[in-house]
PDB file of C-alpha atoms in Angstrom:
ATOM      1  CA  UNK P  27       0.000   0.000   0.000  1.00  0.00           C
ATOM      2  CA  UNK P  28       1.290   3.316  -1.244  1.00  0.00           C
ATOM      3  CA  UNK P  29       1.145   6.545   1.482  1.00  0.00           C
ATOM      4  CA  UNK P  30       1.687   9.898   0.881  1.00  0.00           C
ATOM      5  CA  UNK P  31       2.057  11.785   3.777  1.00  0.00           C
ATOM      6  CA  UNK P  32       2.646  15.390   3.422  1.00  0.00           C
ATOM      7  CA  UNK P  33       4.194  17.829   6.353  1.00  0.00           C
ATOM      8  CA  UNK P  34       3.015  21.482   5.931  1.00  0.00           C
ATOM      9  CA  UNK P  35       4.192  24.646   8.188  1.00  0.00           C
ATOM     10  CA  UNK P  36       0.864  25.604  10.637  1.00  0.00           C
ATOM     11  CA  UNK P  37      -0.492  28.793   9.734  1.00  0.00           C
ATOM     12  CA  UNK P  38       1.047  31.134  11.313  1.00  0.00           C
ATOM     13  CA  UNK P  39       4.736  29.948  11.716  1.00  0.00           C
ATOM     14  CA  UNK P  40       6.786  31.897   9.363  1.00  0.00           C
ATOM     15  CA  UNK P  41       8.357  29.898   6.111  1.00  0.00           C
ATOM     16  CA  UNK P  42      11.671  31.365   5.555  1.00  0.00           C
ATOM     17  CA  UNK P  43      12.304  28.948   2.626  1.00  0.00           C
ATOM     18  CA  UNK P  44       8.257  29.477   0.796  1.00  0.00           C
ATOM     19  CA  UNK P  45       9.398  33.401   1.532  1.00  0.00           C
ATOM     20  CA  UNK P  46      12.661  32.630  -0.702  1.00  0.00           C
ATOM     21  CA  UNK P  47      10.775  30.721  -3.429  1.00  0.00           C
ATOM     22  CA  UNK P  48       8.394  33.203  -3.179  1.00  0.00           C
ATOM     23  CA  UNK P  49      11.424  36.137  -4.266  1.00  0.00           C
ATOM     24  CA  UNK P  50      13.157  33.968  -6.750  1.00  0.00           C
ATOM     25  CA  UNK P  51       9.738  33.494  -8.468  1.00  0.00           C
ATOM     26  CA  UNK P  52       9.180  37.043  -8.544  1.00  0.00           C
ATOM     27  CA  UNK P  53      12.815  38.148  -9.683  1.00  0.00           C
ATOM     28  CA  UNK P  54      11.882  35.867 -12.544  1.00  0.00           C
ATOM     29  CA  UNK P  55       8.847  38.062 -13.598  1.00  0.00           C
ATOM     30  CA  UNK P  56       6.526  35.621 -12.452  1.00  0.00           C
ATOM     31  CA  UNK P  57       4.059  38.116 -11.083  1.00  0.00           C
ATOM     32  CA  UNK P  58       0.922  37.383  -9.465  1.00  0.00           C
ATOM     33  CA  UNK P  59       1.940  35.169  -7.011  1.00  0.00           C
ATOM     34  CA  UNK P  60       0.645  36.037  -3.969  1.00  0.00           C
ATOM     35  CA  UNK P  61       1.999  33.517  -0.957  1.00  0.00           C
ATOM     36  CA  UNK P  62       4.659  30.413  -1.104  1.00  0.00           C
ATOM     37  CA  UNK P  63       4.742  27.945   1.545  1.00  0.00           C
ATOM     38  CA  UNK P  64       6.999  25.209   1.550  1.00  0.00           C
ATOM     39  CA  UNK P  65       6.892  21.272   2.745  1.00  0.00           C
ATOM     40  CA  UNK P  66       7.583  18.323   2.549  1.00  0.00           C
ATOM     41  CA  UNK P  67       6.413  15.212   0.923  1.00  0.00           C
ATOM     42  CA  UNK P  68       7.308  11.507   2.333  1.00  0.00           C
ATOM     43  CA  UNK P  69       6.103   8.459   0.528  1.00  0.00           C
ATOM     44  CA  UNK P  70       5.817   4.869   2.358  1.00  0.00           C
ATOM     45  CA  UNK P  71       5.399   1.906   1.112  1.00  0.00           C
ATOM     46  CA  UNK P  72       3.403  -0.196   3.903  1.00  0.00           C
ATOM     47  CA  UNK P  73       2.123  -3.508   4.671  1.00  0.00           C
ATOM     48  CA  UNK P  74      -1.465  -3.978   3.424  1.00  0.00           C
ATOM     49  CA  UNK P  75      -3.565  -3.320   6.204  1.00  0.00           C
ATOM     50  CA  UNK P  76      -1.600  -0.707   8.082  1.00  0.00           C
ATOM     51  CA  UNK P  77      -4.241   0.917  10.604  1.00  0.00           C
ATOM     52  CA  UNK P  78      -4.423   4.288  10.082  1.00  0.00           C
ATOM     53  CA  UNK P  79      -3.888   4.610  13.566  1.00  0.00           C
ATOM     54  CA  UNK P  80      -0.557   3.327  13.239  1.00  0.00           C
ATOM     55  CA  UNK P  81       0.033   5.701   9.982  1.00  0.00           C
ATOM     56  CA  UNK P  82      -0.908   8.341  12.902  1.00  0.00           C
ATOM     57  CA  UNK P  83       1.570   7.878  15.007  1.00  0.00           C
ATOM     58  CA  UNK P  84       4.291   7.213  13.332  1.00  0.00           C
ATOM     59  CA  UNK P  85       3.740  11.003  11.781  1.00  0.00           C
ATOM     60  CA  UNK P  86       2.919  12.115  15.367  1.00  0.00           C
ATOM     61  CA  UNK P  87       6.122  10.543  16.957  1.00  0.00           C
ATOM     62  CA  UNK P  88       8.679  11.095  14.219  1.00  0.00           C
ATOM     63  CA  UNK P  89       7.393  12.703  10.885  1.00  0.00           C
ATOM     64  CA  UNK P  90       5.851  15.615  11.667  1.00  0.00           C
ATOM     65  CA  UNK P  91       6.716  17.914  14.747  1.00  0.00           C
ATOM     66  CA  UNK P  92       3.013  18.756  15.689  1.00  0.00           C
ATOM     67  CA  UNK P  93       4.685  22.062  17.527  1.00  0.00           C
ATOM     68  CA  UNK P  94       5.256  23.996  13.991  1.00  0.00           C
ATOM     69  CA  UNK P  95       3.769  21.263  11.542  1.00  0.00           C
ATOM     70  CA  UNK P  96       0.738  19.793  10.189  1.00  0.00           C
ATOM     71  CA  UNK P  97       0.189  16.366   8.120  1.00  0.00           C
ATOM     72  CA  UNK P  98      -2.521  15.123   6.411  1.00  0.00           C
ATOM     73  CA  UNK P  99      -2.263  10.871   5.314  1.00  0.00           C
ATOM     74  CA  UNK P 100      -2.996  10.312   1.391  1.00  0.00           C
ATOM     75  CA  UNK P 101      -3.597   6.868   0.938  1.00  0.00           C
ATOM     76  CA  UNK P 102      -2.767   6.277  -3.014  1.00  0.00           C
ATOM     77  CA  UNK P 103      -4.874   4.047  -4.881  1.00  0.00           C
ATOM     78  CA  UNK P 104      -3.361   0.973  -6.329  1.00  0.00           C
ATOM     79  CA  UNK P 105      -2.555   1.385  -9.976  1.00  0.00           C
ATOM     80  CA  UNK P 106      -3.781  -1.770 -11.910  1.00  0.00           C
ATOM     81  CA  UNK P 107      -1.302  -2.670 -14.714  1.00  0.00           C
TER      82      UNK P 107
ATOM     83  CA  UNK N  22      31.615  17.026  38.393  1.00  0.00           C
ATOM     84  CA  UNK N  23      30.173  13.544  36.751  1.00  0.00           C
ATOM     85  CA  UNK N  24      29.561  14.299  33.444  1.00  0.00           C
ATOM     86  CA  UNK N  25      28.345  12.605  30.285  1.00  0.00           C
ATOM     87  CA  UNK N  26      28.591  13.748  26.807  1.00  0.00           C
ATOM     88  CA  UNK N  27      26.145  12.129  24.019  1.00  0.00           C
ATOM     89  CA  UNK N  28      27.686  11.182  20.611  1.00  0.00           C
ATOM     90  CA  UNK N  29      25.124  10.460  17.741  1.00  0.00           C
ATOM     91  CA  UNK N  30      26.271   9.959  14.076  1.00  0.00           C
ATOM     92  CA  UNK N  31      26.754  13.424  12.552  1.00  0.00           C
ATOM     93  CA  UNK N  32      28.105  15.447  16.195  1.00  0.00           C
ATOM     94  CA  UNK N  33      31.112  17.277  15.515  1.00  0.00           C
ATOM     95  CA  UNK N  34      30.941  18.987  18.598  1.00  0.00           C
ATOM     96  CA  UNK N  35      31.261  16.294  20.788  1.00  0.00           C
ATOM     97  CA  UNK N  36      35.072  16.701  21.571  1.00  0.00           C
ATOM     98  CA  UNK N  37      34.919  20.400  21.939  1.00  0.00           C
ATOM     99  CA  UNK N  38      32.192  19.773  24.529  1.00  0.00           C
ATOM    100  CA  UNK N  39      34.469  17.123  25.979  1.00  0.00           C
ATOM    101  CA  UNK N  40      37.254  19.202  26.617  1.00  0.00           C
ATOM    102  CA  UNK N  41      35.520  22.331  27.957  1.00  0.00           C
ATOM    103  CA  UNK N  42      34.005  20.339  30.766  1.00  0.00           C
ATOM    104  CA  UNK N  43      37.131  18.620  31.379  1.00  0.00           C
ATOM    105  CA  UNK N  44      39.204  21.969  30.956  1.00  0.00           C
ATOM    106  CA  UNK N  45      36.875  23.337  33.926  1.00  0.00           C
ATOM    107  CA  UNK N  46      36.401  20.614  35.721  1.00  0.00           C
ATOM    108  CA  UNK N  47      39.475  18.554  36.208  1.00  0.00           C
ATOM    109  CA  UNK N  48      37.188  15.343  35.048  1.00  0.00           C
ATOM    110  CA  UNK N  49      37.154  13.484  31.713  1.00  0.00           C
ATOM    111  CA  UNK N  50      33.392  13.493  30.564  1.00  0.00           C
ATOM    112  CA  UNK N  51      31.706   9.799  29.743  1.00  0.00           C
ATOM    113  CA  UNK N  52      31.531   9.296  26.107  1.00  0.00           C
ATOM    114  CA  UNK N  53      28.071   8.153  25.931  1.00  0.00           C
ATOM    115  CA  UNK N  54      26.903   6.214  22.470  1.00  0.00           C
ATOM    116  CA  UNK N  55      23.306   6.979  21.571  1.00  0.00           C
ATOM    117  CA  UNK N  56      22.691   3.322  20.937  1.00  0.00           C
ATOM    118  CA  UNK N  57      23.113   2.919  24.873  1.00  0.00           C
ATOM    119  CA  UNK N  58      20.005   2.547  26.489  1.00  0.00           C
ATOM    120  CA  UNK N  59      21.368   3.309  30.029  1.00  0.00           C
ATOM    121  CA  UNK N  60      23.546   6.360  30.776  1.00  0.00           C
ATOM    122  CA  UNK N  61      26.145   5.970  33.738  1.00  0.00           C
ATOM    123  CA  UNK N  62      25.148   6.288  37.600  1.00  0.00           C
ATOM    124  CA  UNK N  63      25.478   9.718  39.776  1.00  0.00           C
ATOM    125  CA  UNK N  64      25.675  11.758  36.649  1.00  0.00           C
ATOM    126  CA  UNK N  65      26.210  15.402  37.417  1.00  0.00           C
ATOM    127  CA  UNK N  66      25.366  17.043  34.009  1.00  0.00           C
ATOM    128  CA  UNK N  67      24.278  15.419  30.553  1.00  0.00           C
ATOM    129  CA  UNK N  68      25.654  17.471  28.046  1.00  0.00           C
ATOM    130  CA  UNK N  69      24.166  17.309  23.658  1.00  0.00           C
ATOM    131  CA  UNK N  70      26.393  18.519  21.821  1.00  0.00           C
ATOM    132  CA  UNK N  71      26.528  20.287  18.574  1.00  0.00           C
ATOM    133  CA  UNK N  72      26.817  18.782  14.855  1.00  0.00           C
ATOM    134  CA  UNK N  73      24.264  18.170  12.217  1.00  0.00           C
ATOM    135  CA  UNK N  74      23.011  14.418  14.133  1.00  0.00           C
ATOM    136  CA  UNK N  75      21.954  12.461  11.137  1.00  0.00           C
ATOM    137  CA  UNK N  76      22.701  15.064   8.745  1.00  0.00           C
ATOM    138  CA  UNK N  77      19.736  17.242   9.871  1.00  0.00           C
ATOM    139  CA  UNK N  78      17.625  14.603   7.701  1.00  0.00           C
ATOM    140  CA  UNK N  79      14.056  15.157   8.620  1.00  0.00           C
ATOM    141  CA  UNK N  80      14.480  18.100  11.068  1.00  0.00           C
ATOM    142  CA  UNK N  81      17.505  19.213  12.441  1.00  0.00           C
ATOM    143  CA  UNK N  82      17.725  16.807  15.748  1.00  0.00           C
ATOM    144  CA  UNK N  83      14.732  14.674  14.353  1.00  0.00           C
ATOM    145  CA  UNK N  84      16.340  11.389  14.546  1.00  0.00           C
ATOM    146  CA  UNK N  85      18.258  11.797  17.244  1.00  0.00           C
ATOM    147  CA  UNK N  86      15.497  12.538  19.473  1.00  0.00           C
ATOM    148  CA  UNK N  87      14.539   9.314  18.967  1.00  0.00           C
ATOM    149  CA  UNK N  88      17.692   7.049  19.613  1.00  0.00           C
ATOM    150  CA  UNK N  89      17.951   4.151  22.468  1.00  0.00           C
ATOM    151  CA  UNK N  90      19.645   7.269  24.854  1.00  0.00           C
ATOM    152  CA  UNK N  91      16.469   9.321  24.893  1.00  0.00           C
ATOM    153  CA  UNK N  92      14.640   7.467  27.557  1.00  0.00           C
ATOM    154  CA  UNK N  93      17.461   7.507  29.976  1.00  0.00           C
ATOM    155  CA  UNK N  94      18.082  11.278  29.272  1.00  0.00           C
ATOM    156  CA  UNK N  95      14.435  11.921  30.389  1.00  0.00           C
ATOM    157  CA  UNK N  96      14.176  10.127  33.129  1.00  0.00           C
ATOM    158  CA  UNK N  97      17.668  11.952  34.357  1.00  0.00           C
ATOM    159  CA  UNK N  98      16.189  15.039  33.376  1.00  0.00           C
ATOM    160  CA  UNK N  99      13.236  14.592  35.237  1.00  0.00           C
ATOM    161  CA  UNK N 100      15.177  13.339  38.140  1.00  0.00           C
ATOM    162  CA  UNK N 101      16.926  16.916  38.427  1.00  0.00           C
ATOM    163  CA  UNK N 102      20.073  16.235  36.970  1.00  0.00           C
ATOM    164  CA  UNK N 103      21.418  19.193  34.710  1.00  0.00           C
ATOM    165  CA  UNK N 104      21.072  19.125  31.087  1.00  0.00           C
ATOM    166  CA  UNK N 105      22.641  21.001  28.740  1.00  0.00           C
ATOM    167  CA  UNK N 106      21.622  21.627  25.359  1.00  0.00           C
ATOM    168  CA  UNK N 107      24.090  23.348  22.993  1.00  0.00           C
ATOM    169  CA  UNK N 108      23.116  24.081  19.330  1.00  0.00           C
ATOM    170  CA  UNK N 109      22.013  20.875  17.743  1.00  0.00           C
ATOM    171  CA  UNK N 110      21.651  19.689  21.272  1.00  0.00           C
ATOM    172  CA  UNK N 111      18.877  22.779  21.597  1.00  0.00           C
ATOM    173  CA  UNK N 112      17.128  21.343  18.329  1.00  0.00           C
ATOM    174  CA  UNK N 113      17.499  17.889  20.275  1.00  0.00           C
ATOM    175  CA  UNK N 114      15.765  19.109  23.693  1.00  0.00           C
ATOM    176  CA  UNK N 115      12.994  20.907  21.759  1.00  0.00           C
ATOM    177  CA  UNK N 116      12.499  17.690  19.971  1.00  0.00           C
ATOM    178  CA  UNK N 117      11.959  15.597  22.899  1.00  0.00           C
ATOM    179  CA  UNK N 118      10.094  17.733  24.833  1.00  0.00           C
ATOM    180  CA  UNK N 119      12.419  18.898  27.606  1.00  0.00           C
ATOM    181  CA  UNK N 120      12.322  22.724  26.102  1.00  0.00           C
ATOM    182  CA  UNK N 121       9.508  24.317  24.340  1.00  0.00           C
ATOM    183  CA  UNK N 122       9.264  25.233  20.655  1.00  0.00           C
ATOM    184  CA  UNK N 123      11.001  24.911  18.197  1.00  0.00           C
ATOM    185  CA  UNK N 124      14.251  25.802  16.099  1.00  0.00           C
ATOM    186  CA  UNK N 125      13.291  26.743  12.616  1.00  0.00           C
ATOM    187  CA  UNK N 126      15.400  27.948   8.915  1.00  0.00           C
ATOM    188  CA  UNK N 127      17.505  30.788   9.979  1.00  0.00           C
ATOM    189  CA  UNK N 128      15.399  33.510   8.606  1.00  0.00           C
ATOM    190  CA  UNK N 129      17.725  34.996   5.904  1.00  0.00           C
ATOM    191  CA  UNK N 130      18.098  31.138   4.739  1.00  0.00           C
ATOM    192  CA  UNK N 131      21.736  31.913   5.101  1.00  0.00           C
ATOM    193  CA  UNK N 132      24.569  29.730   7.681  1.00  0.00           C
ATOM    194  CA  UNK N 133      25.542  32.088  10.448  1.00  0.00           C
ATOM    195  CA  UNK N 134      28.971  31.469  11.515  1.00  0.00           C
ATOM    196  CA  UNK N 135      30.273  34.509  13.411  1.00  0.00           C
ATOM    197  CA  UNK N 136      30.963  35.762  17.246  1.00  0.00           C
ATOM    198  CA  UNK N 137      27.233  36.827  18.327  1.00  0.00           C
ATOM    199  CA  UNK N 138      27.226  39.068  20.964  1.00  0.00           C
ATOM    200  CA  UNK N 139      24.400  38.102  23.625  1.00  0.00           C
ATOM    201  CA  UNK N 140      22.380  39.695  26.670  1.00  0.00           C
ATOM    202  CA  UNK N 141      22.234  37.377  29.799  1.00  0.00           C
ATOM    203  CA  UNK N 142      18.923  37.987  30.567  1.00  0.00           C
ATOM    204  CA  UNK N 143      18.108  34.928  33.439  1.00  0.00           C
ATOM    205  CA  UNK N 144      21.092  35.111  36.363  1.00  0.00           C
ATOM    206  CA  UNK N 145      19.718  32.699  38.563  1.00  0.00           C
ATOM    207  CA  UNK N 146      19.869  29.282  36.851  1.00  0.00           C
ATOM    208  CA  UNK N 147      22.140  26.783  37.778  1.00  0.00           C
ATOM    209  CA  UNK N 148      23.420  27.901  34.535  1.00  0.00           C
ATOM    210  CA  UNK N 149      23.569  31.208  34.424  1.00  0.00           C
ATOM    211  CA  UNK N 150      24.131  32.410  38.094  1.00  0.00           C
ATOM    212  CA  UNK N 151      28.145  33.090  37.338  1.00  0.00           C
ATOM    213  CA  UNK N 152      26.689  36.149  35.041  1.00  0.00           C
ATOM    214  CA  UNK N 153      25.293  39.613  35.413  1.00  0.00           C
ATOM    215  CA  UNK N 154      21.627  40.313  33.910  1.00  0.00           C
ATOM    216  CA  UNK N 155      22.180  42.600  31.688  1.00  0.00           C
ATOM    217  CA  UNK N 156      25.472  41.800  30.999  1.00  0.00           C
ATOM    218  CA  UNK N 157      26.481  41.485  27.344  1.00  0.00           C
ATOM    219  CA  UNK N 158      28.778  38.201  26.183  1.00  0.00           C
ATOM    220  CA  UNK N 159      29.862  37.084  23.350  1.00  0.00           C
ATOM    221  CA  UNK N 160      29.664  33.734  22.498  1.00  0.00           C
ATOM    222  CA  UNK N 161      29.970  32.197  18.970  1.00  0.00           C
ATOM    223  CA  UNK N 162      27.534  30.988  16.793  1.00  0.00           C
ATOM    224  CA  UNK N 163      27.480  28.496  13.815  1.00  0.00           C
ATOM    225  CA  UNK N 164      24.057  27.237  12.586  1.00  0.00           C
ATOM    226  CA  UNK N 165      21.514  27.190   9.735  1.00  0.00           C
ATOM    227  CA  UNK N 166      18.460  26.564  11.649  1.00  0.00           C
ATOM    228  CA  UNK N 167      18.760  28.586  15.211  1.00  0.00           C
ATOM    229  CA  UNK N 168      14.975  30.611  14.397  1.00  0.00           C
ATOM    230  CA  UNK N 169      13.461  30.492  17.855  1.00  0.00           C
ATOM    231  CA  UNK N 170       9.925  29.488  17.547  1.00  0.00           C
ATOM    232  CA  UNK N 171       7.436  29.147  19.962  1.00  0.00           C
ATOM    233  CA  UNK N 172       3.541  30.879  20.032  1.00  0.00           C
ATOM    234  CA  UNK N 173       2.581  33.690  21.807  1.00  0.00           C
ATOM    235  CA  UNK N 174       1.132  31.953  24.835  1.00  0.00           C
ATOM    236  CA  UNK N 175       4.284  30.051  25.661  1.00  0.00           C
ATOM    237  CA  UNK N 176       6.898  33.170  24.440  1.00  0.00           C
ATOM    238  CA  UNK N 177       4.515  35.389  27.045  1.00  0.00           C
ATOM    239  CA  UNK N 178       5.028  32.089  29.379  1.00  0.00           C
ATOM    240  CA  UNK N 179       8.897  31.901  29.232  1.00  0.00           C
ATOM    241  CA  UNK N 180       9.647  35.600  29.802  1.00  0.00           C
ATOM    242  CA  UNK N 181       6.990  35.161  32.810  1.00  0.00           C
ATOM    243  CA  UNK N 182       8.795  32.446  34.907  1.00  0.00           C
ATOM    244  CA  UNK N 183      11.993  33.856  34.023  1.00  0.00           C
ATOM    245  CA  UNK N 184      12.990  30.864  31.622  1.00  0.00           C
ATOM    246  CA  UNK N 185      14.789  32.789  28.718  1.00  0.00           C
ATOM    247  CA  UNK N 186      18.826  32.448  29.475  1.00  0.00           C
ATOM    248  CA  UNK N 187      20.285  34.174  26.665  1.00  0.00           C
ATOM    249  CA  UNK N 188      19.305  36.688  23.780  1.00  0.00           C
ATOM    250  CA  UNK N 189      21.320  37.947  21.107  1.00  0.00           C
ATOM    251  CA  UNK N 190      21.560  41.610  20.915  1.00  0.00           C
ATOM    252  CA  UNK N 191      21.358  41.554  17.256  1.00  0.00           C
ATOM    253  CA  UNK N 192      18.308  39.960  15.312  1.00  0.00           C
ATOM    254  CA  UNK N 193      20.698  37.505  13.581  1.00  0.00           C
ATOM    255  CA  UNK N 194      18.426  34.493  12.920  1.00  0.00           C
ATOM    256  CA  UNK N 195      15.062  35.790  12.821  1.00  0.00           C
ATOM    257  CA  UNK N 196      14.398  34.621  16.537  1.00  0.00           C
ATOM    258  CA  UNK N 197      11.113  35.300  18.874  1.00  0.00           C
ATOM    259  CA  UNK N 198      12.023  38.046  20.860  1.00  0.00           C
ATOM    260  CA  UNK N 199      15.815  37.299  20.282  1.00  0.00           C
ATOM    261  CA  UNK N 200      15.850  34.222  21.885  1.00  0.00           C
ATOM    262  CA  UNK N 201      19.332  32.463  21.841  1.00  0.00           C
ATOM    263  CA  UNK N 202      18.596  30.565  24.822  1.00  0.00           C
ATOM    264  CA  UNK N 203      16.131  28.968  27.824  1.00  0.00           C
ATOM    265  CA  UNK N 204      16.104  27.019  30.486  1.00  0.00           C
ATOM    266  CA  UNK N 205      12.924  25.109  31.486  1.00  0.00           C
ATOM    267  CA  UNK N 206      10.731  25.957  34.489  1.00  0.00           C
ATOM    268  CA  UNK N 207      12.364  23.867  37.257  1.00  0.00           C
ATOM    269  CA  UNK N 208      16.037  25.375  35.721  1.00  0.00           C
ATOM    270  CA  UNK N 209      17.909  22.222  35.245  1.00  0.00           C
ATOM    271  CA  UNK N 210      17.718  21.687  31.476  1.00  0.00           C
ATOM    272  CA  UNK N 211      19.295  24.717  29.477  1.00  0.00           C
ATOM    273  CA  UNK N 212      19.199  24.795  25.378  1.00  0.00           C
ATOM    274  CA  UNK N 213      21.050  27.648  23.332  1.00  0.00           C
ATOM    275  CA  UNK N 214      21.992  27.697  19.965  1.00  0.00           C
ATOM    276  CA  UNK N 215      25.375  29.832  20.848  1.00  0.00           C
ATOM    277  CA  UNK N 216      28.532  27.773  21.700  1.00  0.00           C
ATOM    278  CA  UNK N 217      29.818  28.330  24.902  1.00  0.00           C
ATOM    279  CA  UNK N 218      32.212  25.208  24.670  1.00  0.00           C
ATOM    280  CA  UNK N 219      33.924  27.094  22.028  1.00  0.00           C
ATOM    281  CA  UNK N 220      34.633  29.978  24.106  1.00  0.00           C
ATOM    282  CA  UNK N 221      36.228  28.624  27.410  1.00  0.00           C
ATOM    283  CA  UNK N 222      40.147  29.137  26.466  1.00  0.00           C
ATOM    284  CA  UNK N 223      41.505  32.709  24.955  1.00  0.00           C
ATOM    285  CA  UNK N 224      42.903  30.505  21.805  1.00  0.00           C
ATOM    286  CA  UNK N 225      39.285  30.820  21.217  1.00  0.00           C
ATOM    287  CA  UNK N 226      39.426  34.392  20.677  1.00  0.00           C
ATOM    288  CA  UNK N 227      36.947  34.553  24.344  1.00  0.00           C
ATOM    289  CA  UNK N 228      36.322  32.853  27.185  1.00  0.00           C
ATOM    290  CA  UNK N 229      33.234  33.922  27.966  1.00  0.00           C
ATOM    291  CA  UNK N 230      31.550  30.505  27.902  1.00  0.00           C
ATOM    292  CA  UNK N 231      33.179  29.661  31.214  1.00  0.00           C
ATOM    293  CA  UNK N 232      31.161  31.268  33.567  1.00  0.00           C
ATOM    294  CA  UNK N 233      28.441  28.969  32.248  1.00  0.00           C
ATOM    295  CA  UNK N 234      30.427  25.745  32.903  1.00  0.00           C
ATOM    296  CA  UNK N 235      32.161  27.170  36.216  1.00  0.00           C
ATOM    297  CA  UNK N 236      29.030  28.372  37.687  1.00  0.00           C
ATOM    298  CA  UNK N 237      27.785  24.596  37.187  1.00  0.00           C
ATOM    299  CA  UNK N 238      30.258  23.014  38.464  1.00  0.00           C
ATOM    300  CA  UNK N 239      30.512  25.176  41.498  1.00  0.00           C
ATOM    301  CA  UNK N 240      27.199  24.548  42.101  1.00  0.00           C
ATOM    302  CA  UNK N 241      27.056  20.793  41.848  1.00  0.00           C
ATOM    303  CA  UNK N 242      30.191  19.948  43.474  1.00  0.00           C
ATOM    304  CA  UNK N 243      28.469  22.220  46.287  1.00  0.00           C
TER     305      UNK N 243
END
């Protein structure tokens, strides 16, 4: 089973690096643009049946730190050859 | 002084933690692994050191916060023995719990490697009690990812019970309210990104860092 798990700054914490992105798009002309935020994106490959109270904690005890960071569980659907 | 000093993959400032707490105290620190599960008996002070522990995969400290050593080191902690946080080691105790917050991107995204010059602002920790309030120090820094964060509640919470150690008279990281270091309620457990290991001889250029490490072992060998 394929997880996405994605790790985003809380609203409210300043993003130093989606305030960088956010410059270097401009200097490139890009206008129009009007906030970046950047995260992070961590694919697992899991055991079939993997509770999602286990894909829980595992982001609450190691992959996201709940002080500054949110995460929201994508479970991907299997892709049938 | 009894004092251990814990090693994870990716410290580099293990040694120069090492020899500042030998250098003051007249006693070789114990090396601890962080594959140990138990640290040695009667310890007087745990120190984390500085480095990039597990190449700062994850978040910086991430990983190690969650080695075989971490149990022991709370339960230590907890028992009132001091703990001292330095750099990576601050990302480490925010990580685990012992401090609150958290240490974010510096926030000019740039490495700051540089004497900082810092404002003692808590004199009364077992710490800190060698130093003036007030007084200004400078200590050197070296880190990518030293921006204090915490929310309002607990920032107005720190400066209430006296908890912030250190803050850097310059905004050089992008900080809460200049924070550079803190100390937690009870005043055994001190994180701060500034190195005061490497600013105990004057090779170093300073020596200012040796009030911190003479004012602890004064006060545990008490």
């Amino acid at each position: 089973m394929k997880i996405q798990i994605f790790v985003t700054l809380k609203n409210g914490v300043l993003d130093p690096q989606g305030k960088a992105i956010h410059h270097a798009l401009e200097s490139l002309d890009f206008s129009g643009v009007n906030d970046v935020r950047a995260g992070k994106l961590i694919e697992l490959e899991v055991d079939e049946g993997t509770s999602d109270e286990t894909l829980e904690k595992m982001c609450e005890k190691l992959l996201a730190n709940t002080v500054i960071e949110n995460y929201e569980i994508r479970k991907l659907p299997e892709t049938v050859a | 002084m009894k004092s251990a000093v814990i090693v994870f993959p990716g410290s580099n400032c293990d040694r120069d933690m090492a020899v500042a707490l030998e250098t003051v105290s007249g006693t070789k620190p114990i090396m601890v692994w962080h594959g140990d599960s138990n640290l040695p008996s009667d310890l007087d002070v745990i120190a984390i050191p500085g480095g990039f522990s597990y190449g700062d995969y994850l978040r910086c400290g991430a990983m190690a916060s969650r080695t075989h050593i971490i149990p022991a080191i709370l339960s230590a902690a907890k028992k009132g023995v001091a703990v001292l946080g330095v750099c990576n080691g601050f990302q480490v105790l925010t990580e685990i719990g012992l401090l609150p917050g958290a240490l974010m991107r510096n926030s000019a995204m740039n490495f700051v490697c540089k004497d900082a010059k810092l404002k003692v602002s808590n004199d009364r920790s077992l710490f800190t009690r060698k130093y003036t309030a007030g007084e200004t120090i400078s200590i050197p820094v070296a880190h990518h990812d030293g921006n204090y964060y915490a929310d309002e509640n607990t920032l107005d919470q720190l400066e209430q019970n006296d908890q912030v150690a250190f803050r850097y008279d310059d905004d050089i990281n992008g900080s809460a309210r200049n924070i550079a270091g803190i100390v937690n309620e009870q005043g055994n457990i001190l994180g701060m990104m500034p190195h005061p290991d490497r600013a105990i001889d004057t090779k170093h250029g300073g020596t200012d860092g040796r009030d911190l490490f003479e004012g602890l072992l004064e006060r545990v060998s008490a």
